[in-house]
Amino acid sequence: MAAPTSELQAQKHSGKGEGETVGIALLGFGTVGAEVFRLLGENADAFAHRIGGPAEIRGIAIQNKNKLRPGVPQELLTDDAKALVARDDIDLVVEVIGGIDFPRELVLAALNSGKSVVTANKALVAAHADELAEAADRAGVDLYFEAAVAAAIPVVGMLRRSLAGDQVERISGIVNGTTNFILDAMESTGASYDEALAEATRLGYAEADPTADVEGHDAASKAAIMASLGFHTRVKFEDVHCEGITKVTAADIAAANDAGFSIKLLAICERLQREDGSEAVNARVHPTLVPKEHPLASVSESYNAIFVEAEAAGSLMFYGNGAGGNPTASAVLGDVVGAARNIVHGGRAPGENTYANLPIADFGEVETRYHIDMEVQDRTGVLAAISTAFANNGVSLRTVRQEDGEDTARLIVVTHAAKEATLDKIVADLSELDEVKAVHSVIRLGS
Amino acid sequence: MAAPTSELQAQKHSGKGEGETVGIALLGFGTVGAEVFRLLGENADAFAHRIGGPAEIRGIAIQNKNKLRPGVPQELLTDDAKALVARDDIDLVVEVIGGIDFPRELVLAALNSGKSVVTANKALVAAHADELAEAADRAGVDLYFEAAVAAAIPVVGMLRRSLAGDQVERISGIVNGTTNFILDAMESTGASYDEALAEATRLGYAEADPTADVEGHDAASKAAIMASLGFHTRVKFEDVHCEGITKVTAADIAAANDAGFSIKLLAICERLQREDGSEAVNARVHPTLVPKEHPLASVSESYNAIFVEAEAAGSLMFYGNGAGGNPTASAVLGDVVGAARNIVHGGRAPGENTYANLPIADFGEVETRYHIDMEVQDRTGVLAAISTAFANNGVSLRTVRQEDGEDTARLIVVTHAAKEATLDKIVADLSELDEVKAVHSVIRLGS
């Protein structure tokens, strides 16, 4: 009665059967890969019980076969990842290589040949989610990526499963440990950005080339993943407005501190109501002023925290180590258990579901409050001129603080909510005023 | 080839098919039930997309059919819950009645007839987990209970799925909003226990009969559930050592505050290393001194927070509204989506797995530090006598603070770690000393 494809699907969904061994290919053997290998070996009994059958790493793809790896049987190692993925005795592929193009090829090959995939690769997922999800759906297999966002903090599982019956309104989080370490160091020691970055590098919190972290790209990948899951709408890396922390100065941090704020690099995913009543979504990453009494303000060092607001659940916060070999391995192994259970018992995890397909709002549509720090002439009438520039654009001021300097004064204003597009216009107008010497910084308020 | 049972299992695991309607029986229509009904109706489209087919509430079991329920079609209401559960057009049973015996009967009937169950009933799950899990396993259906612990804070999902590849060492949490509200009010206003309880009752945070909350029974049910999931070992309600907050005085709170602590009612689930190297687990609920700098100390009002320590993941914290109609409905509906997806697409969620079956350590084996507040004679030699009572039991003192009164003095000591059994012995020894007028309170330190 059934067509061959349906039979294949049914077979897959009904599983290999209790007690059968799940064959695993491990792609990559860096810090995370080595921890996955170690923990899966050391706790083999526990994993067999939790899965319903043994999980066996049958091959490890590495670049350099000649590098010494104590404790790893030589016969497991191969430098031919494609051949490993294609092997008949592999049921599940664990990708912890990093990069985009090569892992994309391997993950697609695995999914297309009916193998489930667990990946920790945020860049890959954020760039190619559609293609990967389609391949997984076509083959009826699982694609898991809990480790791609905030390591063992179960953000992906929460958005995909726990909040599956709710409507997510907003996600805001500290999802990059390197930048949080740098900003925290600047705040607690008064150091400059360059000094704090040097310290982060020295302590191993920043990589030799810190670009992906400090420019916000890493956080933007995570924002894309969280927004896609939370809003059931595909949000890609290139849809995320992204500003890093390289322009944050010690003066910004000090001014924020005086006003009762900490500066944090937040990934913000938001459902917006447009004027015509329709909905859109936006995802962005930028330095943000967080009130000191907000839980996100007290997230120190390289910790991560994610704040979720949902219609019925209200506010939820999740906090923990968002990076590192062990926490990432924990997330990967949680996914391995889930995927392997389905291979043994049948069934599929809830996949990504982008049915809502909401439009992505341009950054200019986003409404927020602003903290603007400028240098102005020290004479009467200046405040009137500046207030007028704001008023002409329909934006009112919430607080104004003036500090007198030698020849010029420093003026710090906090606005009421205004759209990004309006703010751009105001900054342009301010720059044209004779009264304004320089606009030093514009930092958004939020949480 | 296959026996009839396996065929039935395979059929169930392969699902009803994409687009098929999932028939739901809703048992109970209190605050949570009404919210579940409302949200499932208002967001019917979203649910259909997330599940893979429509979810339809086909019957609602209530006690009083004549009570007016605006917006609820009369034909859905029935006072015969058993008949509703038995109906052929019901695939999934959602139990939000509360109590133990009657819901137990209904849930077992549902599972035994091959229907998946979502319940928010912590008392039922903590008391009868074994029986329910076995029935679900036998029928190859799902039993979900995310809402049973801390409402929409996804503790159950995290322990069951996200940390499935890790080893949980310790769980400590504020899992009862009523008692946290009372203790927080006592700390912030200096109120007595009775005054704070009255305020909690007035504001709707405490029920007319607050026993289950203030005596710690509610928290103990949640501790049993968390320990069972975290340690893969059945821990029942009666295995949980339980002390409530009724004996906590304003003086205790003030003394704790002076020493840099907040008093919180914690549910603590712990993996213990015995002297012979073997492992055991313990679950307990009692007022606990939490250092003010610990994240749990700043959990205010009726909020809940759960702190989990796992081998690879490190420390994770989850925070949010742990009770109330909306947050509980969010958790129930997340489970409904999960269970309904499996009904449509096939497969089963990971069930409870008690393979580790670790022994449950007696409370006497638990090691902790103690804050002991006593009234002593105000004369020389008293401290020596008291120190000796501790030293004779092998326990050393960490800090000693003396406040002089009129005829007697107040002595507050904090011990180094000692076993509960030893502490009982010390308190008995102290009570026999002439120098000790009274031991006012013994509060454990922890986090």
Short mmCIF file of C-alpha atoms in Angstrom, two decimals, chain A residues 10 13-14 35 38-39 42-43 45-47 49-52 146 152-154 157-158 161-168 230 232 271 295 303 307 310-321 326-331 333-335 337-338 341-342 345-351 353 355, chain B residues 10 13-14 35 38-39 42-43 45-47 49-52 146 152-154 157-158 161-168 230 232 271 295 303 307 310-321 326-331 333-335 337-338 341-342 345-351 353 355:
data_model
loop_
_atom_site.label_atom_id
_atom_site.label_comp_id
_atom_site.label_asym_id
_atom_site.label_seq_id
_atom_site.Cartn_x
_atom_site.Cartn_y
_atom_site.Cartn_z
CA ALA A 10 7.87 4.82 8.88
CA HIS A 13 10.22 6.78 12.84
CA SER A 14 9.77 3.38 14.37
CA GLU A 35 35.41 16.50 25.76
CA ARG A 38 35.97 11.64 26.82
CA LEU A 39 32.55 12.00 28.46
CA GLU A 42 33.70 7.54 30.61
CA ASN A 43 29.93 7.49 31.09
CA ASP A 45 26.79 2.94 30.80
CA ALA A 46 24.80 6.03 31.71
CA PHE A 47 24.47 6.99 28.06
CA HIS A 49 20.59 3.65 29.72
CA ARG A 50 19.47 7.13 28.77
CA ILE A 51 19.44 6.37 25.05
CA GLY A 52 18.07 2.84 25.19
CA GLU A 146 21.58 23.46 21.43
CA ALA A 152 24.79 24.54 28.18
CA ILE A 153 22.23 27.25 28.91
CA PRO A 154 19.28 25.51 27.25
CA GLY A 157 15.41 23.78 23.87
CA MET A 158 13.46 26.38 25.78
CA ARG A 161 10.02 23.04 23.14
CA SER A 162 9.26 24.62 26.52
CA LEU A 163 7.72 27.78 25.07
CA ALA A 164 6.13 25.93 22.12
CA GLY A 165 2.69 26.72 23.55
CA ASP A 166 3.34 30.39 24.23
CA GLN A 167 3.94 33.58 22.24
CA VAL A 168 7.45 34.98 22.63
CA GLY A 230 11.18 32.39 19.05
CA HIS A 232 8.70 30.96 13.99
CA ARG A 271 8.22 41.39 17.94
CA PRO A 295 19.27 41.19 36.41
CA TYR A 303 28.94 34.64 31.94
CA PHE A 307 15.97 37.19 29.37
CA ALA A 310 6.45 35.59 26.64
CA GLU A 311 2.73 36.29 26.66
CA ALA A 312 1.67 33.67 29.20
CA ALA A 313 4.95 32.73 30.89
CA GLY A 314 5.91 36.32 31.70
CA SER A 315 9.62 37.01 32.21
CA LEU A 316 12.10 34.17 32.43
CA MET A 317 15.84 34.40 32.90
CA PHE A 318 18.53 31.82 32.23
CA TYR A 319 22.07 32.24 33.42
CA GLY A 320 25.30 30.27 33.21
CA ASN A 321 28.57 29.61 31.44
CA ASN A 326 32.89 21.45 29.07
CA PRO A 327 29.65 23.46 28.95
CA THR A 328 29.58 23.17 25.15
CA ALA A 329 30.17 19.41 25.37
CA SER A 330 27.29 19.18 27.88
CA ALA A 331 24.94 20.78 25.36
CA LEU A 333 25.80 15.46 24.56
CA GLY A 334 22.27 16.41 25.61
CA ASP A 335 21.48 16.63 21.91
CA VAL A 337 21.03 11.60 23.76
CA GLY A 338 17.92 13.15 22.19
CA ARG A 341 16.96 8.03 21.47
CA ASN A 342 14.96 8.82 18.36
CA HIS A 345 12.97 4.31 19.59
CA GLY A 346 11.70 6.14 16.53
CA GLY A 347 10.19 9.58 16.30
CA ARG A 348 11.59 13.00 15.54
CA ALA A 349 12.27 16.03 17.69
CA PRO A 350 10.27 19.16 16.88
CA GLY A 351 12.16 20.81 14.04
CA ASN A 353 9.05 25.79 12.16
CA TYR A 355 5.23 29.00 9.51
CA ALA B 10 4.97 0.70 15.80
CA HIS B 13 5.20 5.55 17.09
CA SER B 14 4.54 6.25 13.43
CA GLU B 35 -6.30 29.74 30.51
CA ARG B 38 -8.58 30.31 26.10
CA LEU B 39 -5.05 30.23 24.69
CA GLU B 42 -7.26 32.07 20.49
CA ASN B 43 -4.06 30.74 18.95
CA ASP B 45 -3.67 28.48 13.93
CA ALA B 46 -0.32 28.75 15.63
CA PHE B 47 -0.91 25.52 17.51
CA HIS B 49 1.31 24.77 12.68
CA ARG B 50 3.48 23.88 15.63
CA ILE B 51 1.83 20.50 16.12
CA GLY B 52 1.38 19.52 12.49
CA GLU B 146 6.61 20.48 33.06
CA ALA B 152 6.88 28.03 33.03
CA ILE B 153 10.46 27.85 34.28
CA PRO B 154 11.48 24.81 32.22
CA GLY B 157 12.64 19.83 30.37
CA MET B 158 16.09 20.96 31.35
CA ARG B 161 16.42 16.64 28.01
CA SER B 162 18.97 19.47 28.06
CA LEU B 163 21.15 17.89 30.75
CA ALA B 164 20.57 14.33 29.49
CA GLY B 165 24.24 14.10 28.50
CA ASP B 166 25.62 15.48 31.76
CA GLN B 167 25.88 14.43 35.41
CA VAL B 168 23.80 16.55 37.76
CA GLY B 230 18.31 14.78 37.96
CA HIS B 232 17.87 8.99 37.40
CA ARG B 271 24.44 13.62 45.16
CA PRO B 295 21.93 34.87 43.15
CA TYR B 303 9.48 34.53 42.22
CA PHE B 307 20.26 26.67 40.64
CA ALA B 310 26.31 19.71 36.69
CA GLU B 311 29.66 18.10 35.97
CA ALA B 312 30.23 19.51 32.50
CA ALA B 313 27.75 22.39 32.30
CA GLY B 314 28.90 23.99 35.55
CA SER B 315 26.39 26.23 37.33
CA LEU B 316 23.14 27.20 35.62
CA MET B 317 20.36 29.35 37.02
CA PHE B 318 16.74 29.67 35.93
CA TYR B 319 14.48 32.38 37.18
CA GLY B 320 10.86 33.43 36.68
CA ASN B 321 7.28 33.27 37.84
CA ASN B 326 -0.81 32.13 32.93
CA PRO B 327 2.71 30.81 33.58
CA THR B 328 1.29 27.39 34.48
CA ALA B 329 -0.84 27.38 31.31
CA SER B 330 2.29 28.23 29.30
CA ALA B 331 4.04 25.14 30.66
CA LEU B 333 0.62 24.15 26.54
CA GLY B 334 4.31 23.58 25.79
CA ASP B 335 3.73 19.98 26.87
CA VAL B 337 2.47 20.76 21.71
CA GLY B 338 5.13 18.15 22.46
CA ARG B 341 3.33 16.41 17.84
CA ASN B 342 4.21 12.86 18.79
CA HIS B 345 4.21 12.46 13.73
CA GLY B 346 4.98 9.43 15.85
CA GLY B 347 7.71 8.98 18.42
CA ARG B 348 7.88 9.39 22.16
CA ALA B 349 9.47 11.96 24.39
CA PRO B 350 12.22 10.75 26.70
CA GLY B 351 10.42 9.33 29.71
CA ASN B 353 14.57 6.89 33.56
CA TYR B 355 18.19 3.21 35.85
#
